[in-house]
Amino acid sequence: MSRAETEPPPTTKQPPRAGATQIAEDPWGELLPVILPGMAGTRFRSETAKQIGSSLLYRVYRVQFARLIQKLVWKRWYPFLTRRLSADDVLFFNVGYEEDPPMGLPLVASDEPNRFYIQLYHRTATQADINGAQVLEVSCGHGGGASYLVRTLGPASYTGLDWNPEGVAFCRERHNLPGLDFVQGDAENLPFVDQSFDAVINVEASHCYPRFARFLAEVERVLRPGGHFLYADARPRHLIAEWELAIVDAPMQLRASRIVNAEVLRGIEKNHHWSLNLSDQYQSAFVRRFAQAFTVGPGSAPYRELQRGELSFRMYWFTKN
């Protein structure tokens, strides 16, 4: 199979799905019913649900949970997300990316609905050459980025790690490519021996790690000398100083960094109609209203904060000396 070809179909039959179902709604979409399951049975007027939803995502993202509580929330949330979205074949959880002029990546037909999610992965991963490299992706989600990079950039091997065991099971069933495997594990305690990889990739996930500096130390540990850490994520303004300090103190050499708010905003704008199409498929009116309210589109709280610079989305390239 050539690298330009689409990945083979999953080993088991997938349910019928609409053209937009590879497009993920925002990864925190139904966090309130997860934390407070009793809320799912509560009656809300439509406008009330929208008012709650439009602000809750942003508040959850900005809150500095106690370390234990934060980790417990994400541990419960992501398996729930997999159960809700696996039948829809949702492969990406990032918000999207587009440049001006447009990147115009050549994509196979099956990748086209996910173009703007793929472009964030592509731009992050191509900061360095990973052709022939042994690559680790930390927090691989549902494996859409891993599949695309394996098929197009030619790594010798690619390991996707995620803390969500149900997500890992989904990836193993869904993505059948030579050299691609998935394992369950903790980003702050990577289950690999020292100097195992030539590159580590992390896309829009580190905000979930209570001990970000510990994660950076683990990345350095599993990288071989001369290896690359290719990284993209966001932080709200009140956490940027702490983030920048951890970046400065990282046990690797910073090669490049840039703020990509404009590109992410453009990706959100391009993706919005696909995300709304997916949220409209839920049969439960209550869940549908929350999904629509949480969708990160023009006018949403994260979108406005990106516009104002209250939320900063950045891309980094490190090397290990």
Coordinates of N, CA and C in Angstrom, one line a residue, residues 86-274:
S86 N -17.8 6.6 19.5 CA -17.2 5.6 18.7 C -18.1 5.1 17.5
A87 N -19.4 5.0 17.8 CA -20.3 4.5 16.7 C -20.3 5.5 15.6
D88 N -20.0 6.8 15.8 CA -20.0 7.8 14.8 C -18.6 7.9 14.1
D89 N -17.7 7.1 14.5 CA -16.3 7.0 13.9 C -15.6 8.4 14.0
V90 N -15.8 9.0 15.2 CA -15.1 10.3 15.4 C -13.6 10.0 15.7
L91 N -12.7 10.6 14.9 CA -11.3 10.3 14.9 C -10.4 11.4 15.5
F92 N -10.9 12.6 15.6 CA -10.1 13.7 16.1 C -10.8 14.5 17.2
F93 N -10.0 15.0 18.1 CA -10.6 15.9 19.2 C -10.0 17.3 19.2
N94 N -9.2 17.7 18.2 CA -8.6 19.0 18.2 C -9.5 20.0 17.5
V95 N -9.2 21.3 17.6 CA -10.2 22.3 17.1 C -10.0 22.7 15.7
G96 N -8.9 22.3 15.1 CA -8.7 22.6 13.7 C -7.6 23.7 13.4
Y97 N -7.2 23.8 12.2 CA -6.1 24.7 11.8 C -6.1 25.0 10.3
E98 N -6.0 26.3 9.9 CA -5.9 26.6 8.5 C -5.1 27.9 8.4
E99 N -4.2 27.9 7.4 CA -3.4 29.1 7.1 C -3.9 30.0 6.0
D100 N -3.3 31.1 5.9 CA -3.7 32.0 4.8 C -2.4 32.4 4.0
P101 N -2.2 32.0 2.8 CA -3.2 31.2 2.0 C -3.4 29.8 2.5
P102 N -4.5 29.1 2.1 CA -4.8 27.8 2.6 C -3.6 26.8 2.3
M103 N -3.4 25.8 3.3 CA -2.4 24.9 3.2 C -2.5 24.0 1.9
G104 N -3.7 23.6 1.6 CA -4.0 22.8 0.4 C -3.3 21.4 0.4
L105 N -3.3 20.8 1.6 CA -2.7 19.4 1.6 C -3.4 18.5 0.7
P106 N -2.7 17.7 0.0 CA -3.4 16.6 -0.9 C -3.9 15.5 0.0
L107 N -5.2 15.3 0.1 CA -5.8 14.3 1.0 C -6.6 13.3 0.2
V108 N -6.6 12.1 0.6 CA -7.5 11.1 0.0 C -8.9 11.5 0.4
A109 N -9.9 10.9 -0.3 CA -11.3 11.3 0.0 C -11.8 11.0 1.4
S110 N -11.3 9.9 2.0 CA -11.7 9.5 3.3 C -11.2 10.5 4.4
D111 N -10.1 11.2 4.1 CA -9.5 12.2 5.0 C -10.1 13.6 4.8
E112 N -10.7 13.8 3.7 CA -11.1 15.2 3.4 C -12.1 15.8 4.5
P113 N -13.1 15.1 5.0 CA -13.9 15.7 6.0 C -13.2 16.1 7.3
N114 N -12.0 15.6 7.5 CA -11.2 15.9 8.7 C -10.0 16.9 8.3
R115 N -10.1 17.5 7.2 CA -9.0 18.3 6.7 C -8.4 19.3 7.8
F116 N -9.2 20.0 8.5 CA -8.7 21.1 9.3 C -8.1 20.5 10.6
Y117 N -8.6 19.4 11.1 CA -8.0 18.7 12.2 C -6.6 18.1 11.8
I118 N -6.6 17.5 10.6 CA -5.4 16.9 10.0 C -4.3 18.0 9.9
Q119 N -4.7 19.1 9.4 CA -3.7 20.2 9.2 C -3.0 20.6 10.4
L120 N -3.6 20.6 11.6 CA -2.9 20.9 12.9 C -1.9 19.8 13.1
Y121 N -2.3 18.6 12.9 CA -1.3 17.5 13.1 C -0.1 17.6 12.1
H122 N -0.5 17.9 10.9 CA 0.6 18.0 9.9 C 1.6 19.1 10.2
R123 N 1.1 20.2 10.5 CA 2.0 21.4 10.7 C 2.8 21.1 12.0
T124 N 2.2 20.5 13.0 CA 3.0 20.2 14.2 C 4.1 19.2 14.0
A125 N 3.7 18.1 13.3 CA 4.7 17.0 13.1 C 5.7 17.3 12.1
T126 N 5.5 18.2 11.1 CA 6.5 18.5 10.1 C 7.4 19.6 10.5
Q127 N 7.4 20.0 11.7 CA 8.5 20.9 12.2 C 9.8 20.2 12.1
A128 N 9.9 18.9 12.2 CA 11.1 18.1 12.0 C 10.8 17.0 11.0
D129 N 11.8 16.3 10.5 CA 11.6 15.2 9.6 C 11.5 13.9 10.4
I130 N 10.3 13.3 10.3 CA 10.1 12.0 11.1 C 10.1 10.8 10.1
N131 N 10.5 11.0 8.9 CA 10.6 9.9 8.0 C 11.7 8.9 8.5
G132 N 11.3 7.6 8.6 CA 12.2 6.6 9.1 C 12.4 6.6 10.6
A133 N 11.7 7.4 11.3 CA 11.9 7.6 12.8 C 10.9 6.7 13.5
Q134 N 11.3 6.3 14.8 CA 10.4 5.7 15.7 C 9.8 6.7 16.5
V135 N 8.4 6.8 16.4 CA 7.7 8.0 16.9 C 6.7 7.5 18.0
L136 N 6.6 8.3 19.0 CA 5.6 8.2 20.1 C 4.6 9.3 20.0
E137 N 3.3 9.1 20.0 CA 2.4 10.2 20.3 C 1.8 10.0 21.6
V138 N 1.9 11.0 22.5 CA 1.3 10.9 23.8 C -0.1 11.6 23.8
S139 N -1.1 10.9 24.2 CA -2.5 11.3 24.2 C -3.0 11.3 22.7
C140 N -3.1 10.1 22.2 CA -3.4 10.0 20.8 C -4.9 10.0 20.5
G141 N -5.8 10.1 21.6 CA -7.2 10.1 21.4 C -7.8 8.9 20.6
H142 N -8.5 9.2 19.5 CA -9.0 8.1 18.7 C -8.2 7.8 17.5
G143 N -7.0 8.3 17.5 CA -6.0 7.8 16.5 C -6.0 8.3 15.1
G144 N -6.9 9.3 14.9 CA -6.9 9.9 13.5 C -5.6 10.5 13.1
G145 N -5.0 11.3 14.0 CA -3.7 11.9 13.7 C -2.6 10.9 13.4
A146 N -2.6 9.8 14.3 CA -1.6 8.8 14.1 C -1.8 8.1 12.8
S147 N -3.0 7.8 12.4 CA -3.2 7.1 11.1 C -2.7 8.0 9.9
Y148 N -3.1 9.3 10.0 CA -2.7 10.2 8.9 C -1.2 10.3 8.8
L149 N -0.5 10.5 9.9 CA 1.0 10.7 9.9 C 1.7 9.4 9.4
V150 N 1.2 8.2 9.9 CA 1.8 7.0 9.4 C 1.7 6.9 7.9
R151 N 0.5 7.2 7.4 CA 0.3 7.0 5.9 C 1.0 8.1 5.1
T152 N 1.4 9.2 5.6 CA 1.9 10.3 4.8 C 3.4 10.7 5.1
L153 N 3.8 10.5 6.3 CA 5.2 11.0 6.6 C 6.2 9.9 6.7
G154 N 5.8 8.6 6.7 CA 6.8 7.5 6.6 C 7.6 7.2 7.8
P155 N 7.1 7.3 9.0 CA 7.9 6.9 10.2 C 8.1 5.4 10.1
A156 N 9.3 4.9 10.7 CA 9.5 3.5 10.8 C 8.5 2.8 11.6
S157 N 8.2 3.4 12.7 CA 7.1 2.9 13.6 C 6.5 4.0 14.3
Y158 N 5.2 3.8 14.8 CA 4.5 4.9 15.4 C 3.6 4.2 16.5
T159 N 3.9 4.7 17.8 CA 3.1 4.2 18.9 C 2.2 5.3 19.5
G160 N 1.0 5.0 19.5 CA 0.0 6.0 20.1 C -0.3 5.6 21.5
L161 N -0.1 6.5 22.5 CA -0.4 6.2 23.9 C -1.5 7.1 24.3
D162 N -2.4 6.5 25.1 CA -3.5 7.3 25.7 C -3.9 6.7 27.1
W163 N -4.4 7.5 27.9 CA -4.8 7.1 29.3 C -6.1 6.4 29.3
N164 N -6.9 6.6 28.2 CA -8.2 6.1 28.1 C -8.2 4.7 27.5
P165 N -8.5 3.7 28.3 CA -8.4 2.3 27.8 C -9.5 2.0 26.7
E166 N -10.6 2.6 26.8 CA -11.6 2.4 25.8 C -11.2 3.1 24.5
G167 N -10.6 4.2 24.6 CA -10.0 4.9 23.4 C -9.0 4.0 22.7
V168 N -8.1 3.4 23.5 CA -7.0 2.6 23.0 C -7.6 1.4 22.3
A169 N -8.7 0.8 22.9 CA -9.3 -0.4 22.3 C -10.0 0.1 20.9
F170 N -10.6 1.2 20.9 CA -11.2 1.8 19.7 C -10.1 1.9 18.6
C171 N -8.9 2.5 18.9 CA -7.8 2.7 18.0 C -7.3 1.3 17.4
R172 N -7.2 0.4 18.3 CA -6.7 -0.9 17.8 C -7.6 -1.6 16.8
E173 N -8.9 -1.4 17.0 CA -9.9 -2.0 16.1 C -10.0 -1.2 14.8
R174 N -9.9 0.1 15.0 CA -10.2 1.0 13.8 C -9.0 1.3 12.9
H175 N -7.8 1.3 13.4 CA -6.7 1.7 12.5 C -5.8 0.5 12.3
N176 N -5.8 -0.1 11.1 CA -5.0 -1.3 10.8 C -3.9 -0.9 9.8
L177 N -2.8 -0.5 10.3 CA -1.7 -0.1 9.4 C -0.4 -0.7 9.9
P178 N 0.5 -1.1 9.0 CA 1.8 -1.6 9.4 C 2.6 -0.6 10.1
G179 N 3.2 -1.0 11.2 CA 4.0 -0.2 12.0 C 3.3 0.7 13.0
L180 N 2.0 0.6 13.1 CA 1.2 1.5 14.0 C 0.6 0.6 15.1
D181 N 0.9 1.0 16.4 CA 0.3 0.3 17.5 C -0.1 1.3 18.6
F182 N -0.9 0.8 19.5 CA -1.5 1.7 20.5 C -1.4 1.0 21.9
V183 N -1.1 1.8 22.9 CA -0.9 1.3 24.2 C -1.6 2.2 25.2
Q184 N -2.0 1.7 26.3 CA -2.6 2.5 27.4 C -1.5 2.9 28.4
G185 N -1.5 4.2 28.8 CA -0.5 4.6 29.7 C -0.7 6.1 30.1
D186 N 0.1 6.5 31.1 CA 0.0 7.8 31.7 C 1.1 8.7 31.1
A187 N 0.7 9.9 30.7 CA 1.6 10.9 30.1 C 2.7 11.3 31.1
E188 N 2.4 11.2 32.4 CA 3.3 11.7 33.4 C 4.2 10.5 33.9
N189 N 4.0 9.3 33.4 CA 4.8 8.2 33.8 C 4.8 7.2 32.6
L190 N 5.5 7.6 31.6 CA 5.5 6.9 30.3 C 6.0 5.4 30.5
P191 N 5.3 4.4 30.0 CA 5.7 3.0 30.2 C 6.7 2.5 29.2
F192 N 7.8 3.3 29.0 CA 8.9 2.9 28.1 C 10.3 3.1 28.7
V193 N 11.2 2.3 28.3 CA 12.6 2.5 28.8 C 13.2 3.8 28.2
D194 N 14.3 4.2 28.8 CA 15.0 5.4 28.4 C 15.4 5.3 26.9
Q195 N 15.4 6.4 26.2 CA 15.9 6.5 24.9 C 15.2 5.5 23.9
S196 N 13.9 5.5 23.9 CA 13.2 4.5 23.1 C 12.7 5.1 21.8
F197 N 12.7 6.5 21.6 CA 12.1 7.1 20.5 C 12.9 8.2 19.9
D198 N 12.7 8.4 18.5 CA 13.4 9.5 17.8 C 12.5 10.8 17.9
A199 N 11.2 10.6 18.1 CA 10.4 11.8 18.1 C 9.2 11.5 19.0
V200 N 8.7 12.6 19.7 CA 7.5 12.5 20.5 C 6.6 13.6 20.0
I201 N 5.3 13.3 19.8 CA 4.3 14.2 19.3 C 3.2 14.4 20.4
N202 N 2.8 15.6 20.6 CA 1.7 15.9 21.6 C 0.9 17.0 21.0
V203 N -0.4 16.8 20.7 CA -1.3 17.8 20.1 C -2.5 18.0 21.0
E204 N -2.6 19.2 21.5 CA -3.8 19.7 22.2 C -4.2 18.8 23.3
A205 N -3.3 18.4 24.1 CA -3.7 17.5 25.2 C -3.0 17.8 26.5
S206 N -1.9 18.5 26.6 CA -1.2 18.7 27.8 C -1.9 19.5 28.8
H207 N -2.9 20.3 28.4 CA -3.7 21.0 29.4 C -4.4 20.1 30.4
C208 N -4.5 18.8 30.1 CA -5.1 17.8 31.0 C -4.1 17.2 32.0
Y209 N -2.9 17.6 31.9 CA -1.9 17.0 32.7 C -1.7 17.8 34.0
P210 N -1.9 17.3 35.2 CA -1.7 18.1 36.4 C -0.3 18.5 36.6
R211 N 0.7 17.7 36.2 CA 2.1 18.0 36.4 C 2.8 18.1 35.0
F212 N 2.6 19.2 34.4 CA 3.2 19.4 33.0 C 4.7 19.3 33.0
A213 N 5.4 19.8 34.0 CA 6.8 19.7 34.1 C 7.3 18.2 34.2
R214 N 6.5 17.4 34.9 CA 6.8 16.0 35.0 C 6.7 15.4 33.6
F215 N 5.6 15.8 32.8 CA 5.5 15.3 31.5 C 6.7 15.6 30.6
L216 N 7.1 16.9 30.7 CA 8.3 17.3 29.9 C 9.5 16.4 30.2
A217 N 9.7 16.2 31.5 CA 10.8 15.3 31.9 C 10.7 13.9 31.4
E218 N 9.5 13.4 31.3 CA 9.3 12.1 30.8 C 9.6 12.0 29.3
V219 N 9.2 13.1 28.6 CA 9.4 13.2 27.1 C 10.9 13.1 26.9
E220 N 11.7 13.9 27.7 CA 13.2 13.9 27.5 C 13.8 12.6 27.8
R221 N 13.2 11.9 28.8 CA 13.7 10.6 29.2 C 13.6 9.6 28.1
V222 N 12.5 9.5 27.4 CA 12.2 8.5 26.4 C 12.8 8.9 25.0
L223 N 13.2 10.1 24.8 CA 13.8 10.5 23.6 C 15.3 10.1 23.5
R224 N 15.7 9.7 22.3 CA 17.1 9.5 22.1 C 17.8 10.8 21.9
P225 N 19.2 10.9 22.1 CA 19.9 12.1 21.8 C 19.7 12.6 20.4
G226 N 19.4 13.9 20.2 CA 19.0 14.4 18.9 C 17.6 14.2 18.5
G227 N 16.8 13.6 19.4 CA 15.4 13.4 19.1 C 14.6 14.7 19.2
H228 N 13.3 14.6 18.7 CA 12.5 15.8 18.6 C 11.2 15.7 19.4
F229 N 10.8 16.8 20.1 CA 9.5 16.9 20.7 C 8.7 17.9 19.9
L230 N 7.6 17.5 19.3 CA 6.8 18.3 18.4 C 5.4 18.5 19.1
Y231 N 5.1 19.7 19.4 CA 4.1 20.0 20.5 C 3.2 21.2 20.1
A232 N 1.9 21.0 20.4 CA 1.0 22.2 20.2 C -0.1 22.1 21.3
D233 N -0.5 23.2 21.9 CA -1.5 23.3 22.9 C -1.9 24.7 23.2
A234 N -2.8 24.9 24.1 CA -3.3 26.2 24.4 C -3.4 26.4 26.0
R235 N -3.3 27.6 26.4 CA -3.5 28.0 27.8 C -4.3 29.3 27.9
P236 N -5.1 29.4 29.0 CA -5.7 30.7 29.2 C -4.7 31.7 29.8
R237 N -5.0 33.0 29.7 CA -4.0 34.0 30.1 C -3.5 33.8 31.5
H238 N -4.3 33.4 32.5 CA -3.8 33.3 33.9 C -2.9 32.1 34.1
L239 N -2.8 31.2 33.1 CA -1.9 30.1 33.3 C -0.7 30.2 32.3
I240 N -0.6 31.3 31.5 CA 0.5 31.4 30.5 C 1.9 31.5 31.2
A241 N 2.0 32.3 32.2 CA 3.3 32.5 32.9 C 3.8 31.2 33.4
E242 N 3.0 30.4 34.0 CA 3.4 29.1 34.5 C 3.8 28.2 33.4
W243 N 3.0 28.2 32.3 CA 3.3 27.4 31.1 C 4.7 27.8 30.5
E244 N 4.9 29.1 30.4 CA 6.2 29.6 29.8 C 7.4 29.3 30.7
L245 N 7.2 29.3 32.0 CA 8.3 28.9 32.9 C 8.6 27.5 32.7
A246 N 7.6 26.6 32.6 CA 7.9 25.2 32.4 C 8.6 25.0 31.0
I247 N 8.2 25.7 30.0 CA 8.9 25.6 28.7 C 10.4 26.0 28.8
V248 N 10.6 27.1 29.5 CA 12.0 27.6 29.7 C 12.8 26.6 30.4
D249 N 12.2 26.0 31.4 CA 13.0 25.0 32.3 C 13.0 23.6 31.7
A250 N 12.4 23.4 30.6 CA 12.3 22.0 30.0 C 13.7 21.5 29.7
P251 N 13.9 20.2 30.0 CA 15.3 19.6 29.8 C 15.6 19.3 28.4
M252 N 15.2 20.2 27.5 CA 15.4 20.0 26.0 C 15.7 21.4 25.5
Q253 N 16.3 21.4 24.3 CA 16.6 22.7 23.6 C 15.4 23.1 22.8
L254 N 14.9 24.4 23.0 CA 13.8 24.9 22.3 C 14.3 25.4 20.9
R255 N 13.8 24.9 19.8 CA 14.3 25.2 18.5 C 13.3 26.2 17.8
A256 N 12.1 26.2 18.1 CA 11.1 27.1 17.4 C 9.8 27.1 18.3
S257 N 9.2 28.3 18.2 CA 7.9 28.5 18.9 C 7.1 29.6 18.2
R258 N 5.8 29.5 18.1 CA 5.0 30.5 17.6 C 3.6 30.4 18.1
I259 N 2.9 31.6 18.1 CA 1.5 31.7 18.5 C 0.7 31.5 17.2
V260 N -0.3 30.6 17.3 CA -1.1 30.2 16.1 C -2.6 30.5 16.3
N261 N -2.9 31.5 17.1 CA -4.3 31.8 17.3 C -5.1 32.1 16.0
A262 N -4.5 32.8 15.1 CA -5.2 33.2 13.8 C -5.5 31.9 13.0
E263 N -4.5 31.0 13.0 CA -4.7 29.8 12.2 C -5.8 28.9 12.8
V264 N -5.8 28.8 14.2 CA -6.8 28.0 14.9 C -8.2 28.6 14.7
L265 N -8.3 29.9 14.8 CA -9.6 30.6 14.6 C -10.1 30.3 13.2
R266 N -9.2 30.3 12.2 CA -9.6 30.1 10.8 C -10.1 28.6 10.7
G267 N -9.4 27.7 11.4 CA -9.8 26.3 11.3 C -11.2 26.1 12.0
I268 N -11.4 26.8 13.1 CA -12.7 26.7 13.8 C -13.8 27.2 12.8
E269 N -13.6 28.3 12.2 CA -14.6 28.8 11.2 C -14.9 27.9 10.1
K270 N -13.8 27.2 9.6 CA -14.0 26.3 8.5 C -14.7 25.0 8.9
N271 N -14.5 24.6 10.2 CA -15.1 23.4 10.7 C -16.5 23.4 11.2
H272 N -16.9 24.6 11.5 CA -18.1 24.8 12.4 C -19.3 24.1 11.8
H273 N -19.6 24.1 10.5 CA -20.8 23.5 10.0 C -20.8 22.0 10.2
W274 N -19.6 21.4 10.1 CA -19.4 20.0 10.3 C -19.7 19.6 11.7

